[in-house]
CSV table of C-alpha atoms and ligand atoms in Angstrom, one decimal:
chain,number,residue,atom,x,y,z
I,1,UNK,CA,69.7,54.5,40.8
I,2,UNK,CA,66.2,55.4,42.5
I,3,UNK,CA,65.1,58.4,41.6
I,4,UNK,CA,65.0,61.0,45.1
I,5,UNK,CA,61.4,61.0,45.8
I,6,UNK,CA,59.6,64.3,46.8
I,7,UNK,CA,59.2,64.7,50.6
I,8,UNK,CA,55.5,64.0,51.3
I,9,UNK,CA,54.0,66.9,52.8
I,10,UNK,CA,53.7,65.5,56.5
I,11,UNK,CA,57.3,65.3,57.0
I,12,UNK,CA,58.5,68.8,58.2
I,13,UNK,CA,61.7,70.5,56.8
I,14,UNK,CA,63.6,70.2,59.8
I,15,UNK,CA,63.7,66.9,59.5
I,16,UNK,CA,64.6,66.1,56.5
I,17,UNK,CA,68.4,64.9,55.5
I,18,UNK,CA,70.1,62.7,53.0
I,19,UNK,CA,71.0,59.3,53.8
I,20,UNK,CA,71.5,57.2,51.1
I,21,UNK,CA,73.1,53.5,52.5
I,22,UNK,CA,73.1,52.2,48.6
I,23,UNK,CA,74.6,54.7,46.8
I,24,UNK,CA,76.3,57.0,49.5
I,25,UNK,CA,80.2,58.1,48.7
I,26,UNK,CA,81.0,58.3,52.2
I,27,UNK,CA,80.0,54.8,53.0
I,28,UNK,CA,82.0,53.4,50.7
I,29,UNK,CA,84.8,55.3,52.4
I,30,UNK,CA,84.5,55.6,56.4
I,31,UNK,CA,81.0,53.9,56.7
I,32,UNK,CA,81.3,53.8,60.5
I,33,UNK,CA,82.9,56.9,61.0
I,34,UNK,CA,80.0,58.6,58.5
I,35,UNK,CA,77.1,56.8,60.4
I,36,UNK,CA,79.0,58.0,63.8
I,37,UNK,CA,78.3,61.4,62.9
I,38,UNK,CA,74.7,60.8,62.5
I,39,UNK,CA,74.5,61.6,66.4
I,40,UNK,CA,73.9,64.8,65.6
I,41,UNK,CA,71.0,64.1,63.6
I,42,UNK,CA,67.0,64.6,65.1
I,43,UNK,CA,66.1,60.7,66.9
I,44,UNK,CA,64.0,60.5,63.8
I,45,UNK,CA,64.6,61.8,60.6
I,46,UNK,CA,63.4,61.1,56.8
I,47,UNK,CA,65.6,60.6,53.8
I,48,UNK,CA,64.0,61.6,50.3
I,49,UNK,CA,67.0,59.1,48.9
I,50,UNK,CA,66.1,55.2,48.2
I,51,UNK,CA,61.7,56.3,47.5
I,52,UNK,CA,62.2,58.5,50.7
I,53,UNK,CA,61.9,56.6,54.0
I,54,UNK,CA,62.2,57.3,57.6
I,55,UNK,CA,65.4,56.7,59.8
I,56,UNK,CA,65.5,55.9,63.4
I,57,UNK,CA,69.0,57.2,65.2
I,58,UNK,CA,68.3,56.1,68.9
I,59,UNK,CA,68.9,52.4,70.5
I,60,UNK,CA,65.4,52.8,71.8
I,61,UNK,CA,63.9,54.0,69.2
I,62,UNK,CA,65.6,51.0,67.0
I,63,UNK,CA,64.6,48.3,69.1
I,64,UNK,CA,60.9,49.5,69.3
I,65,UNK,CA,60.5,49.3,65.6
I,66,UNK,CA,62.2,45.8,65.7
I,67,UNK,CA,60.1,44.9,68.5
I,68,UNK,CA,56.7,46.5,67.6
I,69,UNK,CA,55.1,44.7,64.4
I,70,UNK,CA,51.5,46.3,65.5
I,71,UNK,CA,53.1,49.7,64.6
I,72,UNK,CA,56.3,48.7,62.0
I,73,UNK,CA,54.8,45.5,60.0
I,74,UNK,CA,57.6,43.0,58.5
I,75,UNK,CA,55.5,42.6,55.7
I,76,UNK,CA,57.7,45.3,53.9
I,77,UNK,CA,61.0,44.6,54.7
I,78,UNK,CA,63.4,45.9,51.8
I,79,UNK,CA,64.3,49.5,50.9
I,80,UNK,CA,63.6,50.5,48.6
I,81,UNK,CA,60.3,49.1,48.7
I,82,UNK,CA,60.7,45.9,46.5
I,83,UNK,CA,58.3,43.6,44.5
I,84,UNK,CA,56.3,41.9,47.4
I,85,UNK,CA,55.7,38.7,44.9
I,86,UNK,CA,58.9,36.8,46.9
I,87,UNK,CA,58.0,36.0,50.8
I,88,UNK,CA,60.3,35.2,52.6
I,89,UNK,CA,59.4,32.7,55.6
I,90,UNK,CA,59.4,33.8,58.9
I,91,UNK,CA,60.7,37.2,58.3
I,92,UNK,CA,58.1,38.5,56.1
I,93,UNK,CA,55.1,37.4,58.4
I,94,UNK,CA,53.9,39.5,61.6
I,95,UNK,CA,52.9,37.9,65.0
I,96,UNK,CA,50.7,35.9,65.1
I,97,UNK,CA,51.1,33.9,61.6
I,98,UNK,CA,55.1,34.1,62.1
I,99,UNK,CA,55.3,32.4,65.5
I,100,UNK,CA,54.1,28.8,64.0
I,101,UNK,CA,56.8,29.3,61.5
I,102,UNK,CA,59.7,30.7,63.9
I,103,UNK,CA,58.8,28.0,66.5
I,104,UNK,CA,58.9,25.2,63.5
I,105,UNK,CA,61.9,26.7,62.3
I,106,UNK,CA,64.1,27.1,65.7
I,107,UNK,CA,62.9,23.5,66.8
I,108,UNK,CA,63.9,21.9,63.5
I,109,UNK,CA,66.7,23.6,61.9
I,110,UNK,CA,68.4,25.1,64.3
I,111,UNK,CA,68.2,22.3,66.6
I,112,UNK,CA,70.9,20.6,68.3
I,113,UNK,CA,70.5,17.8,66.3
I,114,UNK,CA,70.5,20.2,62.6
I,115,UNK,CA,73.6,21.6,63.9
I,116,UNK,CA,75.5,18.3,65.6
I,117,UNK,CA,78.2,18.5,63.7
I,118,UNK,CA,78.9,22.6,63.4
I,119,UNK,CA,81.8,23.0,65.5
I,120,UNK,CA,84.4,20.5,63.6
I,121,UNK,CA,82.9,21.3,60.4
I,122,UNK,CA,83.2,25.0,60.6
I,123,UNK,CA,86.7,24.0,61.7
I,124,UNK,CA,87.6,21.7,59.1
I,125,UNK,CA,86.5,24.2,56.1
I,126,UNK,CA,88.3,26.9,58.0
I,127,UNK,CA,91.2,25.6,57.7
I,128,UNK,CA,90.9,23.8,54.3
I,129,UNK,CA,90.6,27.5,53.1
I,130,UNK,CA,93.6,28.7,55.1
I,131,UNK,CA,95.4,25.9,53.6
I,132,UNK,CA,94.6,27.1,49.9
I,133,UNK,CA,95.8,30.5,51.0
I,134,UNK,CA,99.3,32.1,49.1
I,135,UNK,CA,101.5,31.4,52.0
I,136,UNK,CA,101.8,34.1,54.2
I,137,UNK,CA,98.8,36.6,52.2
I,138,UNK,CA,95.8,36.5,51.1
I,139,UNK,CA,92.4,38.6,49.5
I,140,UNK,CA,90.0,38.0,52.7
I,141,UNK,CA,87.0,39.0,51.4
I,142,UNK,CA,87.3,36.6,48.3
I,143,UNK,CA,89.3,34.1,49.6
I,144,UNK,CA,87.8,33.8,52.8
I,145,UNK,CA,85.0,35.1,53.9
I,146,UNK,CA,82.1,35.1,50.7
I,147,UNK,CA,83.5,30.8,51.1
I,148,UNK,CA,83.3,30.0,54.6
I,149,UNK,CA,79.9,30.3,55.4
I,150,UNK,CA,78.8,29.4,51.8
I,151,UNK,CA,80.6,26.2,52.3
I,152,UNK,CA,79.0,26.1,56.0
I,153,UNK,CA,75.8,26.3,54.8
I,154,UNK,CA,75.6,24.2,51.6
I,155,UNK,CA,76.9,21.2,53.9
I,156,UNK,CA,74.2,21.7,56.4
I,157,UNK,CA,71.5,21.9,53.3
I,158,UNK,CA,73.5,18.7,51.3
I,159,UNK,CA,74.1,20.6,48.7
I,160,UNK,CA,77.2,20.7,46.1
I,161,UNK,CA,80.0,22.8,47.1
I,162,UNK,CA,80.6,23.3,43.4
I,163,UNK,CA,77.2,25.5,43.9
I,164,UNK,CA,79.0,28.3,45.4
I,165,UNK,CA,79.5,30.5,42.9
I,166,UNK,CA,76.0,30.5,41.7
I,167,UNK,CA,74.9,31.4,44.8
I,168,UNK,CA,76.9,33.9,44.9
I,169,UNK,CA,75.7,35.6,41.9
I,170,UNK,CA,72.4,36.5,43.1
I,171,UNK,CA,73.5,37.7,46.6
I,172,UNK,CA,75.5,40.0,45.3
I,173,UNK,CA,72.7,41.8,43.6
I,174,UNK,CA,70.1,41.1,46.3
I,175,UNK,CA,72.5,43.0,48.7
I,176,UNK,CA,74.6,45.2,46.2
I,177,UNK,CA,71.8,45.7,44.1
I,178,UNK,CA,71.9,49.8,43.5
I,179,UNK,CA,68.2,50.0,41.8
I,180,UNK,CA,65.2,48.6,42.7
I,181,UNK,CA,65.4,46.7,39.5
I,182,UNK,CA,68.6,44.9,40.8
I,183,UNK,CA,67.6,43.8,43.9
I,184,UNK,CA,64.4,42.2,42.5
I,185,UNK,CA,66.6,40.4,39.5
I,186,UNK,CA,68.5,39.1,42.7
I,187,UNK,CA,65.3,37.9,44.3
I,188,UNK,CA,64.0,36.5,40.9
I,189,UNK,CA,67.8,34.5,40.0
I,190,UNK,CA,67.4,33.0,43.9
I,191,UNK,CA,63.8,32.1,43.6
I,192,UNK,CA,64.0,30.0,40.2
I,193,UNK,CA,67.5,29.1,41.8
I,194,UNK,CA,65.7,27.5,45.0
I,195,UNK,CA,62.8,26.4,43.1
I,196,UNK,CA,65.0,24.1,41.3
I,197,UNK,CA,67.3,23.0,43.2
I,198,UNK,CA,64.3,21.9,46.2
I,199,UNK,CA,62.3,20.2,43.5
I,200,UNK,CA,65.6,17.9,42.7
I,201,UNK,CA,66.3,17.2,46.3
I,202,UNK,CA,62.0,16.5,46.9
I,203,UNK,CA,62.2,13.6,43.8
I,204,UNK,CA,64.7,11.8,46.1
I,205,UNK,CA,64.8,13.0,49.7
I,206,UNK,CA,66.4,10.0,51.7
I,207,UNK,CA,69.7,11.1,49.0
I,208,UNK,CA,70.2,14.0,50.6
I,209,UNK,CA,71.5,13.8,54.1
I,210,UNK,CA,72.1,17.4,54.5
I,211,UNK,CA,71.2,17.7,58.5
I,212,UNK,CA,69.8,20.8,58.2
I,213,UNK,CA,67.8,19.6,55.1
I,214,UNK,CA,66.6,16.4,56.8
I,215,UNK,CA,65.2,18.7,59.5
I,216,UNK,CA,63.5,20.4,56.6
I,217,UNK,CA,61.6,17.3,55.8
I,218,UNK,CA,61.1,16.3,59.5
I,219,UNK,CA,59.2,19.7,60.2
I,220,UNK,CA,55.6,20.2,61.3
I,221,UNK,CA,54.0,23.4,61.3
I,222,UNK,CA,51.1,23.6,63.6
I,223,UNK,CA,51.1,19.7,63.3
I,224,UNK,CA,51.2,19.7,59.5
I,225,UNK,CA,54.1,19.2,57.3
I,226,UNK,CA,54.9,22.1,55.2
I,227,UNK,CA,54.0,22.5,51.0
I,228,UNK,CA,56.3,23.3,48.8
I,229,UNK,CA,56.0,27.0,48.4
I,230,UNK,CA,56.4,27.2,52.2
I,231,UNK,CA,59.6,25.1,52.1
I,232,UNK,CA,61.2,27.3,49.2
I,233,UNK,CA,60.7,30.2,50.9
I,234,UNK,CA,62.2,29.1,53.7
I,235,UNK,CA,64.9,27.8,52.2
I,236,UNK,CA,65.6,31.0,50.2
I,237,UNK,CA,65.4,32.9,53.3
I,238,UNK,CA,68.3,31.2,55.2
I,239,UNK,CA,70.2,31.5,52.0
I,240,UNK,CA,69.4,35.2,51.5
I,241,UNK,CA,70.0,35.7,55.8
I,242,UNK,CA,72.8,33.7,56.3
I,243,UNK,CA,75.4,34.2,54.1
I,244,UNK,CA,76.3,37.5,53.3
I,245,UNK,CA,75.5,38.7,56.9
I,246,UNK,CA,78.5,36.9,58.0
I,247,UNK,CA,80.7,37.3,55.3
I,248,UNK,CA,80.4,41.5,55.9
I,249,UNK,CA,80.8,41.0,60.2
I,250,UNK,CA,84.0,38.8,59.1
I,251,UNK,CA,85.3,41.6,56.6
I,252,UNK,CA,85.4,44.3,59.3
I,253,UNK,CA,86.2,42.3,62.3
I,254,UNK,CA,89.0,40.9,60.5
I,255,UNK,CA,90.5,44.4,59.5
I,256,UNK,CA,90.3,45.6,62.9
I,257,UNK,CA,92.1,42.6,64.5
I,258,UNK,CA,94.6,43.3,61.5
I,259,UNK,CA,94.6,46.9,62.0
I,260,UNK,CA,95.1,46.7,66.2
I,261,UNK,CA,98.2,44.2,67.5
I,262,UNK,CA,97.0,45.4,71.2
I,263,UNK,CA,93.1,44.0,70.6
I,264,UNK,CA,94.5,40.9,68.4
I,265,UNK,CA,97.0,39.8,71.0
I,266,UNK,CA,94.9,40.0,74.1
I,267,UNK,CA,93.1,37.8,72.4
I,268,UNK,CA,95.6,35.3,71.1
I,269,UNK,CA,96.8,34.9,75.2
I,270,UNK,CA,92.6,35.0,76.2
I,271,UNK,CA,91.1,32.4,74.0
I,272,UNK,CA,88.6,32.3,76.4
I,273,UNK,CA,87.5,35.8,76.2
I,274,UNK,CA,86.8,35.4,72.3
I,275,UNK,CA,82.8,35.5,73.2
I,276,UNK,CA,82.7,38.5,74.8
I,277,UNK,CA,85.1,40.0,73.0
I,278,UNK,CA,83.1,39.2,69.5
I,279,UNK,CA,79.7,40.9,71.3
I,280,UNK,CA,81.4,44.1,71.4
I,281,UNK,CA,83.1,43.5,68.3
I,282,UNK,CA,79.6,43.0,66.5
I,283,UNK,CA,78.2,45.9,68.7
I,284,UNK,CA,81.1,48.0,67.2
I,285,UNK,CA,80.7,47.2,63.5
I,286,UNK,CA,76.6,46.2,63.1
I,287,UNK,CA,76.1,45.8,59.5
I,288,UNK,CA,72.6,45.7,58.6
I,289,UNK,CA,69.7,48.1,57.3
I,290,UNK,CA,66.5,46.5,58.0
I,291,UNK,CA,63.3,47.9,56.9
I,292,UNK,CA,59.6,48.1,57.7
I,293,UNK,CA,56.3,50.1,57.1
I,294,UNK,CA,54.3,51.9,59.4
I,295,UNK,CA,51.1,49.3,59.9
I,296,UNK,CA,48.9,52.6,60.4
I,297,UNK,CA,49.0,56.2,60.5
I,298,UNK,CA,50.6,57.2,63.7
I,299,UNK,CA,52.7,60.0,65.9
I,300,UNK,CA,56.1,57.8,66.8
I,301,UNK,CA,58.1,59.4,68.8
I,302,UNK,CA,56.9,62.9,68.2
I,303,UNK,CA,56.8,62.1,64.5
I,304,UNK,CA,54.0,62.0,62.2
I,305,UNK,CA,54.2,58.9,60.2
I,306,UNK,CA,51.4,57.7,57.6
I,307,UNK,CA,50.7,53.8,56.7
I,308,UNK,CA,52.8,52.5,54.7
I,309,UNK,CA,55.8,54.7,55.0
I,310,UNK,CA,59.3,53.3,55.0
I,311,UNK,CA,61.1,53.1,58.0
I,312,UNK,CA,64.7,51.7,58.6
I,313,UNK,CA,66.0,50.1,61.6
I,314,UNK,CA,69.7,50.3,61.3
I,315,UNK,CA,72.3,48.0,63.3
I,316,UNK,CA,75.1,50.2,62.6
I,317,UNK,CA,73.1,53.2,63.8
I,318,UNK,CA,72.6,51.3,67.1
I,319,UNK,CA,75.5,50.5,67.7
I,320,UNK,CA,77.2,53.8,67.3
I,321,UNK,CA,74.7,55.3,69.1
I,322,UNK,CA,76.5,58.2,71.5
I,323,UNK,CA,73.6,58.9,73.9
I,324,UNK,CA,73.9,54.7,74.7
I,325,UNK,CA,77.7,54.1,74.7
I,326,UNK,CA,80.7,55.9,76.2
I,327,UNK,CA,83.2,56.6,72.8
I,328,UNK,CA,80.7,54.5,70.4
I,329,UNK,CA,83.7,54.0,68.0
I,330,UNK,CA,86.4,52.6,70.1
I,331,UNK,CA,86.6,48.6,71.0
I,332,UNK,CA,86.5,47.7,74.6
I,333,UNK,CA,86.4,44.1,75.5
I,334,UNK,CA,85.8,45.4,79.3
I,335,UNK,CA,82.9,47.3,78.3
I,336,UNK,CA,80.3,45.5,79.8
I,337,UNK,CA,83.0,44.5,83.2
I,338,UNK,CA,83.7,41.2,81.5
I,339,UNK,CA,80.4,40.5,81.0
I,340,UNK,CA,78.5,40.4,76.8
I,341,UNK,CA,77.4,43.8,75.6
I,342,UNK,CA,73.8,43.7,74.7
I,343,UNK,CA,73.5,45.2,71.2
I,344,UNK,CA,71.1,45.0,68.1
I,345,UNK,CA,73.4,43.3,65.7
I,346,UNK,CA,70.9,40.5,65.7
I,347,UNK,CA,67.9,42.8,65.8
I,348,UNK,CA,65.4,42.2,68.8
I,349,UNK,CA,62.1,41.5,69.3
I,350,UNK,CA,60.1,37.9,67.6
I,351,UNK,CA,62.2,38.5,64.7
I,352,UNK,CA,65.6,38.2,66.8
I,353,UNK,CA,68.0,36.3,63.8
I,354,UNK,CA,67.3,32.8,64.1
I,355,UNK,CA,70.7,32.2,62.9
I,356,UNK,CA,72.8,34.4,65.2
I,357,UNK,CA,74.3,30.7,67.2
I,358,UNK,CA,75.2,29.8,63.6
I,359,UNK,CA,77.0,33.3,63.3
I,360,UNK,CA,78.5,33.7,66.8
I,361,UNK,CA,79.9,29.6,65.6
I,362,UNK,CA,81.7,31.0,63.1
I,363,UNK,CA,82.8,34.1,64.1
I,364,UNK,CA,84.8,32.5,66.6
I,365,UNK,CA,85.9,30.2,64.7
I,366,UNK,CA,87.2,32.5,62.2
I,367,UNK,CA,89.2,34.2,65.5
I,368,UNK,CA,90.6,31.3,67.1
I,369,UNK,CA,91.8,29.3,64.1
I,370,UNK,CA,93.3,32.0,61.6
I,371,UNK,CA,94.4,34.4,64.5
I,372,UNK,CA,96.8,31.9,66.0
I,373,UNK,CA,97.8,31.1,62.2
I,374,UNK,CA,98.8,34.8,61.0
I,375,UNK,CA,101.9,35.8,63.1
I,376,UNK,CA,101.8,39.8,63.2
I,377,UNK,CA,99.0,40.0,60.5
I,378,UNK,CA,98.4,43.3,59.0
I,379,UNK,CA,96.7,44.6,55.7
I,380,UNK,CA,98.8,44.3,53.1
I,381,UNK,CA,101.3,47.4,52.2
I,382,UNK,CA,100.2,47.9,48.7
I,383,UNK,CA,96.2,46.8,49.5
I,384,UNK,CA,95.4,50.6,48.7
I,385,UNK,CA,92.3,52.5,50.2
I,386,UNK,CA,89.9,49.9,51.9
I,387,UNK,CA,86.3,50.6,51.1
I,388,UNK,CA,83.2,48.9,51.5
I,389,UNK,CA,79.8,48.6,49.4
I,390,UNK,CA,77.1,50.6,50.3
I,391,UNK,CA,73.9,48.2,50.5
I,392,UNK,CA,71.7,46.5,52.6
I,393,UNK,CA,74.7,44.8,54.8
I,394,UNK,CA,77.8,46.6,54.9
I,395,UNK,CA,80.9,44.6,53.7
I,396,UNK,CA,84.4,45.6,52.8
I,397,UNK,CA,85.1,45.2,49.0
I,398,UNK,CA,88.5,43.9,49.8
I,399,UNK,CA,90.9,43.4,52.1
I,400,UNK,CA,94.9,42.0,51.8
I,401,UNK,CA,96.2,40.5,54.2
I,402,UNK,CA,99.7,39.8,55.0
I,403,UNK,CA,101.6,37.7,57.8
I,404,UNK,CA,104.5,36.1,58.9
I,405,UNK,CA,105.2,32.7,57.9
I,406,UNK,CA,108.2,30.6,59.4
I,407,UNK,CA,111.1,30.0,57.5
Q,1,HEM,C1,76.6,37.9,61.4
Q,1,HEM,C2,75.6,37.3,60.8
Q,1,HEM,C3,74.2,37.7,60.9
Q,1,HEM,C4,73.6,38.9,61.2
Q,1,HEM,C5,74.4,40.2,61.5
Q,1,HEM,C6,72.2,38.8,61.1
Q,1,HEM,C7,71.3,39.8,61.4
Q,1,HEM,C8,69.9,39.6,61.5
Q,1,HEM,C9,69.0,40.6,61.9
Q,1,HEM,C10,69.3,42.1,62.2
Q,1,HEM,C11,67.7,40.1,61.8
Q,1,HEM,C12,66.4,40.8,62.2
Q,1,HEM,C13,65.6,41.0,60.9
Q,1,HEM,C14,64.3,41.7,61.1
Q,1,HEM,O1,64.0,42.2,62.3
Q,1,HEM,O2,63.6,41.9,60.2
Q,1,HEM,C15,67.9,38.7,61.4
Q,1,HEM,C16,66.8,37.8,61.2
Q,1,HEM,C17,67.0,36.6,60.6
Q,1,HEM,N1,68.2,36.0,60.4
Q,1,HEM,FE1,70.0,36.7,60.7
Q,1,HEM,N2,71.9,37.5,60.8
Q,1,HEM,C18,73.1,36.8,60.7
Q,1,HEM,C19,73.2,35.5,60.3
Q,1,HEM,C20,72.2,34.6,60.0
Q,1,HEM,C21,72.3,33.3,59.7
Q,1,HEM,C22,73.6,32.5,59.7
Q,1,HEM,C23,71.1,32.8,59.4
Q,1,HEM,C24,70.6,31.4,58.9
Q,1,HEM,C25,71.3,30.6,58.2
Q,1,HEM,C26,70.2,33.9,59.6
Q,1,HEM,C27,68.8,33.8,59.4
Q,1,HEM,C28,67.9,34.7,59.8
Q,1,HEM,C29,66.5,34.6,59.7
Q,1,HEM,C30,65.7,33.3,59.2
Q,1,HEM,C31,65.9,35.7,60.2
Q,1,HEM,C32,64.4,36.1,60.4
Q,1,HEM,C33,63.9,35.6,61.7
Q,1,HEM,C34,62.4,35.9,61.9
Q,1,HEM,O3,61.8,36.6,61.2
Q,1,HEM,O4,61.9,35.3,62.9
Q,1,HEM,N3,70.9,35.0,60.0
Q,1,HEM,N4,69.2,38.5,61.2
């Protein structure tokens, strides 16, 4: 665990408090309902927990530090503050170095040609995993949601589905890591991970028809094709963005449909409100802590900050915000009068997630093939208390599902 640092002394007493999203008890149990009742805390406070870092509670003040890299550099993105020997490509860089990358990367990757094939795809795996469900139950988080976008993304990058469970191995610690020393073993087992595996592809490249990884040799950055370090870090960012990030928004979007027959069955007879409904479903249960450092000494918001200092943009903070939604915790899919909610789920500013079409894919996906599939599903009766891990994403450590099947 990292040790509580002293408060530095230009943070004043009033607003200090504890907030602790790796290690905190009441995360584990209510994490929504615990971050809910951060409303009452100052717009900005500081946390001496995690090497002590600063905490924004407002939408505004959120989407300022997303949107601001003079101010809050992405150049320090974890928190703790981790080893800054991995880079990861675009997300470490600040405007203007990042906007060659983003542009190569949105034009290439996530082009309609990278992602031709997403929609059956994402269907077919969906419902191979459904298939190797217990008939009528399963463990979601396990059986579902760590695979699907695993399998989702290893396809687009031609790699082995047998590579799963490696992959696995070091998300889990880059996310779940407690310590500092954790997350950068997690960071260390991807890199040599990604190193490897890119070197084997690079030896034969035409082999690999991966879309997304035949975009990868396609790109030009700036009109020059990328080197290898540029290419693994790339590569081991989309791995370390894009997998567990859905896995936790499928974990509590799936309790909640399990947990409400009223939400669940307007949208089994609405298939077509799905989208909105999923906007206000990842408004409602944001999931990430996203870190930067203040780029120079500065008064934000009425707070003195000093270069360097940790500062935390929180999704789930936004979303819960009270001052910015009516009854933050409750699910409306008429909030915005039929129209998308405009959260922070996907962050804002240049660094808006690249991936969030990929997401959105299969979210919905998830909701319109299993929901029609899982007659009055529930959580199962003897599932226990339902927690979640406190990290950098939150995600529920398990969840049982049961439903009807036909006799
Ligand atoms: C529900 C799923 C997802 C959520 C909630 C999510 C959330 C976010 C957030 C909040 C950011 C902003 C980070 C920042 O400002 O520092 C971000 C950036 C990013 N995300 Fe996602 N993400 C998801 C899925 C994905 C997927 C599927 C991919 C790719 C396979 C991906 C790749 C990225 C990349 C590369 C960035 C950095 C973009 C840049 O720096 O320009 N994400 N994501």
């Amino acid at each position: 665990m990292t040790a509580p640092a002293t408060v530095p002394d230009h943070v004043p007493a009033h607003l200090v408090k504890s907030f602790d999203f790796r290690n905190d008890k009441a995360i584990s149990s209510d994490p929504y309902g615990y971050i809910a009742s951060l409303n009452d805390c100052p717009e900005i406070f500081f946390s001496p927990d995690l090497g002590g870092y600063w905490i924004a509670r407002s939408t505004d003040a959120i989407e300022e530090i997303f949107a601001d890299h003079e101010r809050f550099t992405a150049t320090s993105l974890a928190i703790p503050k981790r080893d800054a020997s991995v880079v990861l490509i675009p997300n470490n860089f600040d405007p203007p170095k990042h906007t060659a990358y983003r542009k190569a990367m949105a034009n290439n990757l996530f082009s309609p040609r990278a992602l031709a094939t997403i929609d059956p795809d994402t269907r077919a795996f969906t419902l191979k995993l459904f298939d190797e469900f217990t008939p009528g139950r399963c463990e979601f988080v396990s059986e579902f949601a760590y695979k699907l976008p695993i399998d989702t993304f290893l396809n687009l990058m031609g790699a082995d589905l047998s590579l799963r469970d490696q992959c696995l191995s070091w998300i889990k610690l880059i996310f779940r890591g407690q310590t500092v020393e954790e997350t950068n073993q997690g960071f260390i087992d991807a890199f040599s991970w990604v190193t490897e595996w890119l070197q084997q592809q690079l030896a034969n490249p035409a082999a690999n028809q991966g879309p997304m990884f035949q975009a990868l040799m396609r790109m030009k950055i700036d009109g020059k094709r990328p080197d290898f370090d540029d290419m693994r870090s790339m590569t081991l960012m989309l791995f370390s963005g894009g997998l567990d990030t859905i896995t936790s928004q499928m974990t509590h979007i799936m309790r909640f449909l399990a947990e409400n027959p009223g939400h669940r069955d307007y949208l089994l007879q609405n298939p077509s409100a799905i989208p909105v409904a999923l906007e206000e479903l990842l408004r409602r249960f944001g999931i990430s802590f996203i870190g930067r450092a203040a780029a120079k000494d500065q008064v934000f918001r009425g707070v003195v900050m000093k270069q360097g200092d940790v500062v935390c943009a929180g999704t789930p903070i936004a979303g819960l915000d009270a001052d910015q939604w009516h009854n933050p915790l409750e699910v409306d899919f008429d909030r915005a009068g039929g129209r998308r909610v405009k959260h922070l789920g996907f962050g804002a500013g240049p660094h808006l997630c690249i991936g969030a079409y990929l997401a959105r894919k299969q979210l919905t996906i998830m909701i319109e093939e299993l929901l029609p599939r899982m007659p009055d599903l529930r959580i199962a009766p003897d599932a226990g208390a339902i927690e979640s891990h406190a990290g950098a994403t939150l995600m529920l450590k398990k969840l049982p599902l049961e439903w009807n099947v036909a006799t």
